[in-house]
mmCIF file of C-alpha atoms in Angstrom:
data_model
loop_
_atom_site.group_PDB
_atom_site.id
_atom_site.type_symbol
_atom_site.label_atom_id
_atom_site.label_comp_id
_atom_site.label_asym_id
_atom_site.label_seq_id
_atom_site.Cartn_x
_atom_site.Cartn_y
_atom_site.Cartn_z
ATOM 1 C CA MET D 1 -134.941 -103.746 -22.414
ATOM 2 C CA PRO D 2 -138.081 -101.584 -21.153
ATOM 3 C CA ASN D 3 -139.665 -102.677 -18.190
ATOM 4 C CA ARG D 4 -143.455 -103.462 -19.059
ATOM 5 C CA TYR D 5 -144.787 -105.832 -16.033
ATOM 6 C CA VAL D 6 -144.710 -105.003 -12.441
ATOM 7 C CA LYS D 7 -146.227 -106.943 -9.588
ATOM 8 C CA LEU D 8 -148.208 -105.217 -6.772
ATOM 9 C CA ALA D 9 -149.094 -107.117 -3.398
ATOM 10 C CA GLY D 10 -152.723 -108.239 -3.468
ATOM 11 C CA PHE D 11 -153.066 -108.760 -6.878
ATOM 12 C CA ASP D 12 -152.934 -112.254 -8.856
ATOM 13 C CA ARG D 13 -151.546 -111.020 -12.087
ATOM 14 C CA ASP D 14 -148.905 -108.431 -13.079
ATOM 15 C CA LEU D 15 -149.491 -105.050 -13.853
ATOM 16 C CA ASP D 16 -149.114 -104.055 -17.671
ATOM 17 C CA LEU D 17 -147.301 -100.280 -17.693
ATOM 18 C CA THR D 18 -148.190 -99.904 -21.279
ATOM 19 C CA LYS D 19 -152.024 -99.821 -20.567
ATOM 20 C CA PRO D 20 -153.874 -96.776 -18.999
ATOM 21 C CA ASP D 21 -155.720 -99.292 -16.788
ATOM 22 C CA LEU D 22 -152.672 -101.268 -16.066
ATOM 23 C CA GLY D 23 -154.689 -104.417 -17.489
ATOM 24 C CA VAL D 24 -156.764 -104.971 -14.356
ATOM 25 C CA ALA D 25 -160.107 -103.512 -13.537
ATOM 26 C CA GLY D 26 -160.132 -100.464 -11.773
ATOM 27 C CA GLY D 27 -156.451 -99.786 -12.741
ATOM 28 C CA ALA D 28 -156.699 -96.301 -13.921
ATOM 29 C CA VAL D 29 -157.529 -95.262 -10.074
ATOM 30 C CA LEU D 30 -154.784 -97.611 -8.940
ATOM 31 C CA LEU D 31 -151.959 -95.843 -11.312
ATOM 32 C CA GLU D 32 -152.814 -92.487 -10.150
ATOM 33 C CA HIS D 33 -152.507 -93.712 -6.376
ATOM 34 C CA LEU D 34 -149.155 -95.504 -7.327
ATOM 35 C CA LEU D 35 -148.095 -92.309 -8.946
ATOM 36 C CA ALA D 36 -149.020 -90.062 -6.096
ATOM 37 C CA ASP D 37 -147.944 -92.085 -3.272
ATOM 38 C CA ARG D 38 -145.139 -90.794 -1.179
ATOM 39 C CA ARG D 39 -146.287 -91.695 2.104
ATOM 40 C CA LEU D 40 -144.363 -95.041 2.677
ATOM 41 C CA PRO D 41 -140.803 -96.237 1.830
ATOM 42 C CA VAL D 42 -140.437 -97.647 -1.332
ATOM 43 C CA VAL D 43 -139.403 -101.077 0.254
ATOM 44 C CA VAL D 44 -142.869 -101.515 1.858
ATOM 45 C CA ARG D 45 -145.211 -100.265 -0.988
ATOM 46 C CA GLY D 46 -145.421 -103.862 -2.366
ATOM 47 C CA LEU D 47 -144.526 -102.976 -5.791
ATOM 48 C CA THR D 48 -141.861 -105.065 -7.175
ATOM 49 C CA CYS D 49 -140.229 -106.063 -10.736
ATOM 50 C CA ALA D 50 -141.898 -108.643 -12.673
ATOM 51 C CA GLU D 51 -139.242 -108.795 -15.411
ATOM 52 C CA ILE D 52 -135.691 -110.155 -15.350
ATOM 53 C CA CYS D 53 -135.325 -109.683 -11.560
ATOM 54 C CA GLU D 54 -138.272 -112.102 -10.681
ATOM 55 C CA THR D 55 -136.734 -114.580 -13.437
ATOM 56 C CA LEU D 56 -133.538 -114.551 -11.837
ATOM 57 C CA GLY D 57 -134.961 -114.937 -8.597
ATOM 58 C CA TYR D 58 -134.709 -111.499 -6.975
ATOM 59 C CA THR D 59 -137.572 -109.181 -5.061
ATOM 60 C CA GLU D 60 -136.736 -105.790 -6.101
ATOM 61 C CA PRO D 61 -138.714 -102.971 -4.962
ATOM 62 C CA MET D 62 -140.031 -100.320 -7.778
ATOM 63 C CA TYR D 63 -142.116 -97.436 -7.570
ATOM 64 C CA LEU D 64 -143.847 -95.420 -10.536
ATOM 65 C CA TYR D 65 -143.342 -91.647 -11.569
ATOM 66 C CA ARG D 66 -144.275 -89.809 -14.907
ATOM 67 C CA ARG D 67 -141.381 -88.535 -16.989
ATOM 68 C CA ARG D 68 -142.373 -86.805 -20.507
ATOM 69 C CA GLY D 69 -145.651 -88.218 -20.486
ATOM 70 C CA ARG D 70 -144.750 -91.893 -19.842
ATOM 71 C CA VAL D 71 -145.202 -94.224 -16.817
ATOM 72 C CA VAL D 72 -141.500 -95.081 -15.479
ATOM 73 C CA ALA D 73 -140.963 -98.119 -13.292
ATOM 74 C CA SER D 74 -138.083 -96.869 -11.203
ATOM 75 C CA HIS D 75 -135.693 -99.307 -9.270
ATOM 76 C CA THR D 76 -133.534 -98.022 -6.188
ATOM 77 C CA ARG D 77 -130.560 -100.077 -6.987
ATOM 78 C CA SER D 78 -128.228 -100.022 -10.093
ATOM 79 C CA ASP D 79 -127.314 -103.753 -9.914
ATOM 80 C CA ALA D 80 -131.185 -104.367 -10.275
ATOM 81 C CA GLN D 81 -130.702 -102.161 -13.288
ATOM 82 C CA ASP D 82 -127.930 -103.599 -14.741
ATOM 83 C CA ARG D 83 -130.025 -106.937 -15.040
ATOM 84 C CA HIS D 84 -132.620 -105.113 -17.519
ATOM 85 C CA ARG D 85 -129.525 -104.318 -19.915
ATOM 86 C CA GLY D 86 -129.231 -107.892 -20.926
ATOM 87 C CA GLY D 87 -125.712 -108.657 -19.122
ATOM 88 C CA GLY D 88 -126.729 -108.448 -15.510
ATOM 89 C CA GLU D 89 -123.204 -108.869 -13.543
ATOM 90 C CA SER D 90 -119.967 -108.929 -15.945
ATOM 91 C CA ASP D 91 -117.583 -111.962 -15.406
ATOM 92 C CA GLU D 92 -115.240 -109.209 -13.750
ATOM 93 C CA HIS D 93 -117.426 -108.330 -11.264
ATOM 94 C CA LYS D 94 -118.219 -111.900 -10.489
ATOM 95 C CA ALA D 95 -114.373 -112.668 -10.274
ATOM 96 C CA TYR D 96 -113.764 -109.705 -7.653
ATOM 97 C CA LYS D 97 -117.022 -111.273 -5.613
ATOM 98 C CA GLU D 98 -115.358 -114.844 -5.849
ATOM 99 C CA ARG D 99 -111.839 -113.332 -4.832
ATOM 100 C CA ALA D 100 -113.177 -111.383 -2.038
ATOM 101 C CA VAL D 101 -114.962 -114.463 -0.520
ATOM 102 C CA ARG D 102 -111.816 -116.524 -1.028
ATOM 103 C CA ALA D 103 -109.665 -113.896 0.728
ATOM 104 C CA ALA D 104 -111.966 -113.699 3.810
ATOM 105 C CA GLU D 105 -112.594 -117.595 4.255
ATOM 106 C CA GLU D 106 -108.615 -117.952 4.035
ATOM 107 C CA GLY D 107 -108.382 -115.278 6.806
ATOM 108 C CA GLY D 108 -111.002 -117.412 8.973
ATOM 109 C CA HIS D 109 -113.995 -115.173 8.533
ATOM 110 C CA GLN D 110 -117.527 -116.095 7.103
ATOM 111 C CA ALA D 111 -118.428 -114.741 3.850
ATOM 112 C CA THR D 112 -121.683 -114.707 1.943
ATOM 113 C CA VAL D 113 -122.584 -113.570 -1.653
ATOM 114 C CA GLU D 114 -125.451 -111.425 -2.320
ATOM 115 C CA ARG D 115 -126.673 -111.435 1.305
ATOM 116 C CA ALA D 116 -129.554 -109.212 2.326
ATOM 117 C CA SER D 117 -130.098 -107.443 5.594
ATOM 118 C CA ARG D 118 -133.043 -108.076 7.675
ATOM 119 C CA ASP D 119 -134.931 -105.273 6.494
ATOM 120 C CA ARG D 120 -134.112 -105.926 2.805
ATOM 121 C CA LYS D 121 -132.830 -102.302 2.360
ATOM 122 C CA VAL D 122 -129.264 -103.605 1.802
ATOM 123 C CA ARG D 123 -127.871 -106.366 -0.150
ATOM 124 C CA SER D 124 -124.241 -106.562 -0.134
ATOM 125 C CA ASP D 125 -121.849 -108.380 -3.112
ATOM 126 C CA VAL D 126 -120.544 -110.029 -0.476
ATOM 127 C CA LEU D 127 -121.069 -109.877 3.422
ATOM 128 C CA ILE D 128 -118.248 -110.810 5.783
ATOM 129 C CA ARG D 129 -118.699 -111.423 9.150
ATOM 130 C CA GLY D 130 -115.378 -110.687 10.714
ATOM 131 C CA ALA D 131 -113.803 -110.751 14.085
ATOM 132 C CA ASN D 132 -115.050 -109.135 17.349
ATOM 133 C CA GLY D 133 -118.423 -108.412 15.490
ATOM 134 C CA VAL D 134 -117.260 -106.379 12.572
ATOM 135 C CA LEU D 135 -119.656 -106.512 9.519
ATOM 136 C CA LEU D 136 -117.843 -105.860 6.352
ATOM 137 C CA GLY D 137 -119.641 -105.196 3.022
ATOM 138 C CA PHE D 138 -117.507 -105.881 -0.174
ATOM 139 C CA GLU D 139 -119.038 -103.792 -2.910
ATOM 140 C CA SER D 140 -117.512 -103.836 -6.605
ATOM 141 C CA GLN D 141 -118.582 -101.216 -8.694
ATOM 142 C CA LEU D 142 -117.429 -101.580 -12.515
ATOM 143 C CA SER D 143 -120.315 -99.595 -14.580
ATOM 144 C CA PRO D 144 -120.989 -96.232 -14.436
ATOM 145 C CA VAL D 145 -123.525 -95.038 -11.744
ATOM 146 C CA ASN D 146 -124.870 -91.852 -10.209
ATOM 147 C CA PRO D 147 -122.917 -90.752 -7.527
ATOM 148 C CA ARG D 148 -125.842 -89.982 -5.425
ATOM 149 C CA GLU D 149 -126.933 -93.695 -5.648
ATOM 150 C CA ILE D 150 -123.675 -94.743 -3.968
ATOM 151 C CA ALA D 151 -123.647 -92.242 -1.266
ATOM 152 C CA ALA D 152 -127.395 -93.337 -0.398
ATOM 153 C CA ARG D 153 -126.436 -97.263 -0.481
ATOM 154 C CA ASP D 154 -123.333 -96.349 1.657
ATOM 155 C CA ALA D 155 -125.604 -94.677 4.207
ATOM 156 C CA ALA D 156 -127.924 -97.301 4.082
ATOM 157 C CA ALA D 157 -125.279 -99.744 4.788
ATOM 158 C CA ARG D 158 -124.153 -97.729 7.747
ATOM 159 C CA ARG D 159 -127.742 -97.666 9.439
ATOM 160 C CA ALA D 160 -127.841 -101.646 9.008
ATOM 161 C CA GLY D 161 -124.414 -102.011 11.033
ATOM 162 C CA LEU D 162 -122.289 -102.607 8.022
ATOM 163 C CA VAL D 163 -118.969 -100.941 6.883
ATOM 164 C CA ASP D 164 -118.943 -101.218 3.022
ATOM 165 C CA ALA D 165 -115.812 -101.335 1.108
ATOM 166 C CA TRP D 166 -116.464 -100.048 -2.410
ATOM 167 C CA GLN D 167 -114.039 -101.248 -5.363
ATOM 168 C CA THR D 168 -113.611 -99.896 -8.663
ATOM 169 C CA ASP D 169 -111.507 -100.158 -11.703
ATOM 170 C CA SER D 170 -112.750 -96.742 -13.096
ATOM 171 C CA ARG D 171 -110.400 -93.974 -12.533
ATOM 172 C CA ALA D 172 -112.989 -91.628 -13.469
ATOM 173 C CA LEU D 173 -115.599 -93.069 -10.745
ATOM 174 C CA ALA D 174 -112.891 -93.116 -8.283
ATOM 175 C CA GLU D 175 -112.291 -89.312 -8.323
ATOM 176 C CA VAL D 176 -115.911 -88.890 -7.448
ATOM 177 C CA LEU D 177 -115.023 -89.034 -3.452
ATOM 178 C CA VAL D 178 -118.483 -89.958 -2.167
ATOM 179 C CA VAL D 179 -117.058 -92.811 -0.688
ATOM 180 C CA PRO D 180 -113.403 -93.884 -0.276
ATOM 181 C CA TRP D 181 -112.918 -96.048 -3.405
ATOM 182 C CA LEU D 182 -110.433 -98.810 -3.367
ATOM 183 C CA ARG D 183 -109.222 -98.657 -6.968
ATOM 184 C CA THR D 184 -107.692 -101.060 -8.845
ATOM 185 C CA ASP D 185 -106.082 -101.863 -12.334
ATOM 186 C CA LYS D 186 -108.508 -102.847 -15.275
ATOM 187 C CA LEU D 187 -107.589 -106.573 -15.241
ATOM 188 C CA PRO D 188 -109.396 -109.316 -17.364
ATOM 189 C CA PHE D 189 -111.227 -112.211 -15.492
ATOM 190 C CA GLU D 190 -108.373 -114.702 -15.985
ATOM 191 C CA LEU D 191 -105.994 -112.362 -13.896
ATOM 192 C CA ILE D 192 -108.546 -111.363 -10.899
ATOM 193 C CA VAL D 193 -109.361 -115.023 -10.091
ATOM 194 C CA ARG D 194 -105.861 -116.215 -10.568
ATOM 195 C CA ARG D 195 -104.527 -116.971 -6.930
ATOM 196 C CA ASP D 196 -101.176 -115.640 -7.522
ATOM 197 C CA SER D 197 -102.112 -112.730 -8.968
ATOM 198 C CA PRO D 198 -101.182 -109.686 -6.448
ATOM 199 C CA LEU D 199 -104.047 -107.412 -7.456
ATOM 200 C CA PRO D 200 -102.719 -104.334 -5.888
ATOM 201 C CA LEU D 201 -105.008 -101.651 -4.440
ATOM 202 C CA ARG D 202 -103.854 -98.033 -6.340
ATOM 203 C CA GLY D 203 -105.845 -95.847 -4.047
ATOM 204 C CA GLY D 204 -108.353 -95.762 -0.969
ATOM 205 C CA VAL D 205 -105.681 -96.525 1.419
ATOM 206 C CA ARG D 206 -103.436 -94.035 3.346
ATOM 207 C CA ARG D 207 -101.289 -93.810 6.113
ATOM 208 C CA ILE D 208 -101.361 -91.244 8.889
ATOM 209 C CA ASP D 209 -98.518 -89.475 10.070
ATOM 210 C CA LEU D 210 -98.388 -87.104 12.953
ATOM 211 C CA VAL D 211 -96.395 -84.113 13.078
ATOM 212 C CA ARG D 212 -95.566 -81.756 16.260
ATOM 213 C CA CYS D 213 -96.495 -78.158 15.549
ATOM 214 C CA ASP D 214 -93.444 -76.625 17.116
ATOM 215 C CA GLU D 215 -90.447 -74.555 15.714
ATOM 216 C CA ARG D 216 -89.334 -77.493 13.304
ATOM 217 C CA PHE D 217 -93.167 -77.581 11.602
ATOM 218 C CA PRO D 218 -92.694 -76.054 8.459
ATOM 219 C CA GLY D 219 -95.088 -73.299 7.737
ATOM 220 C CA PRO D 220 -97.756 -71.744 10.236
ATOM 221 C CA CYS D 221 -99.979 -73.722 12.487
ATOM 222 C CA PRO D 222 -102.681 -75.214 10.302
ATOM 223 C CA ARG D 223 -105.403 -74.795 13.026
ATOM 224 C CA LYS D 224 -104.715 -71.291 13.878
ATOM 225 C CA GLY D 225 -103.138 -69.962 10.843
ATOM 226 C CA THR D 226 -100.219 -68.270 12.371
ATOM 227 C CA GLY D 227 -97.473 -69.166 15.004
ATOM 228 C CA LYS D 228 -97.006 -73.002 16.535
ATOM 229 C CA CYS D 229 -99.486 -74.463 18.894
ATOM 230 C CA GLY D 230 -97.535 -77.460 19.879
ATOM 231 C CA ARG D 231 -100.105 -79.867 19.295
ATOM 232 C CA TRP D 232 -99.776 -82.880 16.884
ATOM 233 C CA HIS D 233 -101.179 -82.478 13.405
ATOM 234 C CA PRO D 234 -101.856 -85.088 10.898
ATOM 235 C CA THR D 235 -100.373 -85.646 7.256
ATOM 236 C CA THR D 236 -101.583 -88.565 5.031
ATOM 237 C CA ARG D 237 -99.627 -90.584 2.545
ATOM 238 C CA PRO D 238 -100.974 -93.222 0.037
ATOM 239 C CA SER D 239 -100.100 -96.692 0.658
ATOM 240 C CA GLU D 240 -100.540 -99.814 -1.569
ATOM 241 C CA VAL D 241 -101.601 -102.933 -0.306
ATOM 242 C CA PRO D 242 -102.697 -105.973 -1.873
ATOM 243 C CA PHE D 243 -106.215 -106.896 -2.409
ATOM 244 C CA ASP D 244 -106.311 -110.110 -0.390
ATOM 245 C CA PRO D 245 -104.616 -109.174 2.943
ATOM 246 C CA PHE D 246 -106.704 -106.231 2.867
ATOM 247 C CA ILE D 247 -109.712 -107.749 2.839
ATOM 248 C CA ARG D 248 -108.496 -110.293 5.537
ATOM 249 C CA ASP D 249 -107.257 -107.217 7.766
ATOM 250 C CA ALA D 250 -110.378 -105.144 7.252
ATOM 251 C CA ALA D 251 -112.632 -108.034 8.725
ATOM 252 C CA SER D 252 -110.305 -108.408 11.534
ATOM 253 C CA GLY D 253 -110.602 -104.712 12.287
ATOM 254 C CA LEU D 254 -106.902 -103.903 11.490
ATOM 255 C CA TYR D 255 -108.085 -101.540 8.680
ATOM 256 C CA VAL D 256 -110.790 -98.649 9.557
ATOM 257 C CA ARG D 257 -112.498 -96.196 7.481
ATOM 258 C CA ALA D 258 -111.293 -92.667 8.678
ATOM 259 C CA MET D 259 -112.487 -89.194 8.112
ATOM 260 C CA VAL D 260 -109.427 -86.907 8.688
ATOM 261 C CA LYS D 261 -108.748 -83.301 8.287
ATOM 262 C CA VAL D 262 -105.578 -82.191 7.073
ATOM 263 C CA LYS D 263 -105.220 -78.483 7.444
ATOM 264 C CA ARG D 264 -108.816 -77.003 6.095
ATOM 265 C CA THR D 265 -109.581 -80.217 3.905
ATOM 266 C CA ALA D 266 -111.570 -83.347 5.521
ATOM 267 C CA PHE D 267 -111.578 -86.739 3.298
ATOM 268 C CA GLU D 268 -112.390 -90.309 3.938
ATOM 269 C CA PHE D 269 -110.247 -93.289 3.276
ATOM 270 C CA TRP D 270 -109.105 -96.640 4.775
ATOM 271 C CA THR D 271 -106.167 -96.717 7.150
ATOM 272 C CA PRO D 272 -104.785 -99.106 9.627
ATOM 273 C CA ALA D 273 -106.728 -99.023 13.016
ATOM 274 C CA ALA D 274 -103.563 -97.977 14.960
ATOM 275 C CA ASP D 275 -102.812 -95.004 12.663
ATOM 276 C CA TYR D 276 -106.436 -93.692 13.259
ATOM 277 C CA ALA D 277 -106.398 -94.277 17.155
ATOM 278 C CA ALA D 278 -103.265 -92.086 17.338
ATOM 279 C CA TYR D 279 -104.878 -89.463 15.003
ATOM 280 C CA ARG D 280 -108.338 -89.588 17.527
ATOM 281 C CA ASP D 281 -106.066 -89.243 20.670
ATOM 282 C CA ALA D 282 -104.041 -86.260 19.168
ATOM 283 C CA SER D 283 -107.520 -84.473 18.080
ATOM 284 C CA THR D 284 -109.304 -85.177 21.223
ATOM 285 C CA GLY D 285 -111.456 -82.382 22.134
ATOM 286 C CA GLU D 286 -111.630 -80.960 18.256
ATOM 287 C CA PRO D 287 -115.124 -81.349 16.657
ATOM 288 C CA PRO D 288 -115.388 -84.368 14.201
ATOM 289 C CA PRO D 289 -114.288 -83.375 10.468
ATOM 290 C CA ALA D 290 -117.189 -83.752 7.865
ATOM 291 C CA ALA D 291 -116.456 -84.271 3.961
ATOM 292 C CA THR D 292 -118.196 -82.070 1.610
ATOM 293 C CA TYR D 293 -118.756 -83.414 -1.878
ATOM 294 C CA PRO D 294 -119.460 -81.699 -5.037
ATOM 295 C CA ARG D 295 -122.962 -81.266 -6.350
ATOM 296 C CA GLN D 296 -123.797 -83.858 -9.041
ATOM 297 C CA ALA D 297 -126.072 -83.191 -12.036
ATOM 298 C CA LYS D 298 -129.327 -85.006 -12.404
ATOM 299 C CA SER D 299 -129.279 -87.610 -15.269
ATOM 300 C CA VAL D 300 -131.713 -86.576 -18.181
ATOM 301 C CA MET D 301 -133.845 -89.422 -19.462
ATOM 302 C CA GLY D 302 -133.785 -89.379 -23.355
ATOM 303 C CA GLU D 303 -136.579 -90.804 -25.616
ATOM 304 C CA GLY D 304 -134.580 -93.984 -26.292
ATOM 305 C CA ASP D 305 -134.092 -94.635 -22.516
ATOM 306 C CA PRO D 306 -135.867 -97.795 -21.079
ATOM 307 C CA THR D 307 -138.633 -97.206 -18.833
ATOM 308 C CA CYS D 308 -136.785 -99.526 -16.067
ATOM 309 C CA ARG D 309 -133.966 -96.952 -14.534
ATOM 310 C CA VAL D 310 -132.800 -95.987 -11.035
ATOM 311 C CA ARG D 311 -133.889 -92.877 -9.835
ATOM 312 C CA MET D 312 -133.118 -92.228 -5.941
ATOM 313 C CA PRO D 313 -136.506 -92.042 -3.824
ATOM 314 C CA SER D 314 -137.394 -88.649 -2.342
ATOM 315 C CA VAL D 315 -138.819 -90.323 0.929
ATOM 316 C CA ASP D 316 -136.950 -91.218 4.130
ATOM 317 C CA GLU D 317 -136.510 -94.969 4.082
ATOM 318 C CA ALA D 318 -134.586 -95.114 7.418
ATOM 319 C CA SER D 319 -137.590 -96.969 9.052
ATOM 320 C CA ALA D 320 -140.074 -99.535 7.634
ATOM 321 C CA VAL D 321 -143.994 -99.254 8.235
ATOM 322 C CA PRO D 322 -146.747 -101.739 7.422
ATOM 323 C CA LEU D 323 -148.112 -101.563 3.794
ATOM 324 C CA ALA D 324 -151.413 -99.683 4.364
ATOM 325 C CA ASP D 325 -154.542 -100.304 1.988
ATOM 326 C CA ILE D 326 -154.836 -97.922 -0.902
ATOM 327 C CA PRO D 327 -157.828 -96.030 -0.233
ATOM 328 C CA VAL D 328 -160.508 -95.573 -3.058
ATOM 329 C CA ALA D 329 -160.480 -92.235 -4.742
ATOM 330 C CA ARG D 330 -163.290 -89.734 -4.421
ATOM 331 C CA ALA D 331 -164.256 -88.337 -7.907
ATOM 332 C CA PRO D 332 -165.299 -84.550 -7.694
ATOM 333 C CA ARG D 333 -168.805 -83.675 -8.924
ATOM 334 C CA SER D 334 -170.030 -81.208 -11.233
ATOM 335 C CA MET D 335 -172.245 -78.503 -9.552
ATOM 336 C CA VAL D 336 -174.342 -78.251 -12.389
ATOM 337 C CA THR D 337 -174.919 -82.298 -13.184
ATOM 338 C CA ASP D 338 -174.127 -83.683 -9.887
ATOM 339 C CA THR D 339 -171.950 -86.251 -11.887
ATOM 340 C CA ALA D 340 -168.511 -87.296 -11.367
ATOM 341 C CA THR D 341 -165.885 -85.284 -13.268
ATOM 342 C CA ALA D 342 -162.355 -86.102 -14.281
ATOM 343 C CA VAL D 343 -159.485 -84.263 -12.825
ATOM 344 C CA PRO D 344 -155.877 -84.528 -13.945
ATOM 345 C CA ALA D 345 -154.169 -86.489 -11.195
ATOM 346 C CA SER D 346 -151.219 -84.395 -11.602
ATOM 347 C CA LEU D 347 -153.035 -81.724 -9.529
ATOM 348 C CA TYR D 348 -152.994 -83.874 -6.479
ATOM 349 C CA ARG D 349 -149.982 -84.529 -4.392
ATOM 350 C CA GLY D 350 -151.280 -85.294 -0.897
ATOM 351 C CA GLU D 351 -153.972 -86.488 1.316
ATOM 352 C CA CYS D 352 -157.041 -84.061 2.712
ATOM 353 C CA GLY D 353 -156.558 -83.419 6.252
ATOM 354 C CA ALA D 354 -159.868 -81.563 6.931
ATOM 355 C CA GLY D 355 -161.853 -82.856 9.992
ATOM 356 C CA VAL D 356 -161.067 -84.582 13.500
ATOM 357 C CA THR D 357 -160.607 -87.995 11.422
ATOM 358 C CA LYS D 358 -158.768 -86.778 8.446
ATOM 359 C CA CYS D 359 -160.842 -87.025 4.982
ATOM 360 C CA GLY D 360 -157.975 -88.619 3.086
ATOM 361 C CA ALA D 361 -159.171 -87.944 -0.404
ATOM 362 C CA PRO D 362 -156.843 -86.615 -3.045
ATOM 363 C CA ALA D 363 -155.691 -83.163 -2.262
ATOM 364 C CA ARG D 364 -154.054 -79.907 -3.387
ATOM 365 C CA PHE D 365 -151.986 -77.979 -1.054
ATOM 366 C CA TYR D 366 -153.555 -74.503 0.203
ATOM 367 C CA ALA D 367 -152.516 -72.068 2.874
ATOM 368 C CA CYS D 368 -154.856 -73.862 5.400
ATOM 369 C CA GLY D 369 -152.900 -77.214 4.331
ATOM 370 C CA TRP D 370 -153.856 -80.152 2.037
ATOM 371 C CA ARG D 371 -157.674 -80.128 1.018
ATOM 372 C CA CYS D 372 -159.781 -82.033 -1.303
ATOM 373 C CA ASP D 373 -162.295 -80.227 -3.622
ATOM 374 C CA SER D 374 -164.936 -81.063 -0.790
ATOM 375 C CA HIS D 375 -162.947 -78.991 1.878
ATOM 376 C CA ARG D 376 -160.916 -76.551 -0.235
ATOM 377 C CA PRO D 377 -161.178 -72.692 0.721
ATOM 378 C CA GLY D 378 -164.505 -71.150 -0.514
ATOM 379 C CA ALA D 379 -166.161 -74.453 -0.787
ATOM 380 C CA VAL D 380 -169.366 -75.198 0.906
ATOM 381 C CA GLY D 381 -168.131 -76.864 4.243
ATOM 382 C CA GLY D 382 -164.611 -76.284 3.479
ATOM 383 C CA ALA D 383 -161.970 -74.041 5.098
ATOM 384 C CA PRO D 384 -162.906 -70.401 5.395
#
């Protein structure tokens, strides 16, 4: 359903996105500031969903932008968007979370469903507190999603000190290697929750074997491209493991996420910690490998799309800062009538930096920097 209402900190009523003034006094100016605000991380701007998310007890940050003339309220998480599609989490999604909790607790670990981090930037489907300080986040992704969002959420989890284990039953999604997907078969709810169902992981887990590069090594040295170097080189092979033992062992630190370079290709997967330790010892002195992922096309918004949708924020959310007061806009004045004139808000993208104390008015970018109409080049008192 379309997202019509949002909340803003400091207002005692919801803001109506279908109205040009948001249904509040001074809302037209407020709307332009919300559309132009790129200075603060989304999570601290104070704008939250006032639709299904609020009804279900979630505080989901949002931000606004224009697309094809419409004001769009955007979430930053796909599961928040899923709630607006009418179904929220599917029975299968809930079953995977329930099974992950059961597996972790049977292994002696503490597991919590939908636990948010302290900075409210990460909310894991299941957060497992394992042995020796291991924090394992279990994420089940069964519906289609933009791969860039998965990569961003995974990076946010790493910044919060978590290691995410991503599970999916979609072969198409598992082929997009932005994270090491733990692929399972497509199973009904009844088989997922059944205790005696083995639920094997068909992908995402591999073993590392080391082969010495000597006269018995087939082919040339993968590092030099010719001859033999006498060092150990890794090869990998798939390993099928059941779901429950994997969750318990990953929380115990017996399975780790590893980035391994085989010949000239580097990729990431889950592997036994002992295999990865042997690989690290054998590759001492070599630079750490880095995986490259294919560029993903941007999703296009159609006329029938709901206004509540996920769109990756363009700001860096690595650090949170306090929410600042929204400044009052300075309307430019006509040189003839000395009255305020309307200027399209799309022209302004920043704040005026003129003066010892920054002016702060809505500004456009010139060669001398961000300047408002009063301080623009050529204006009286403006930059030369």
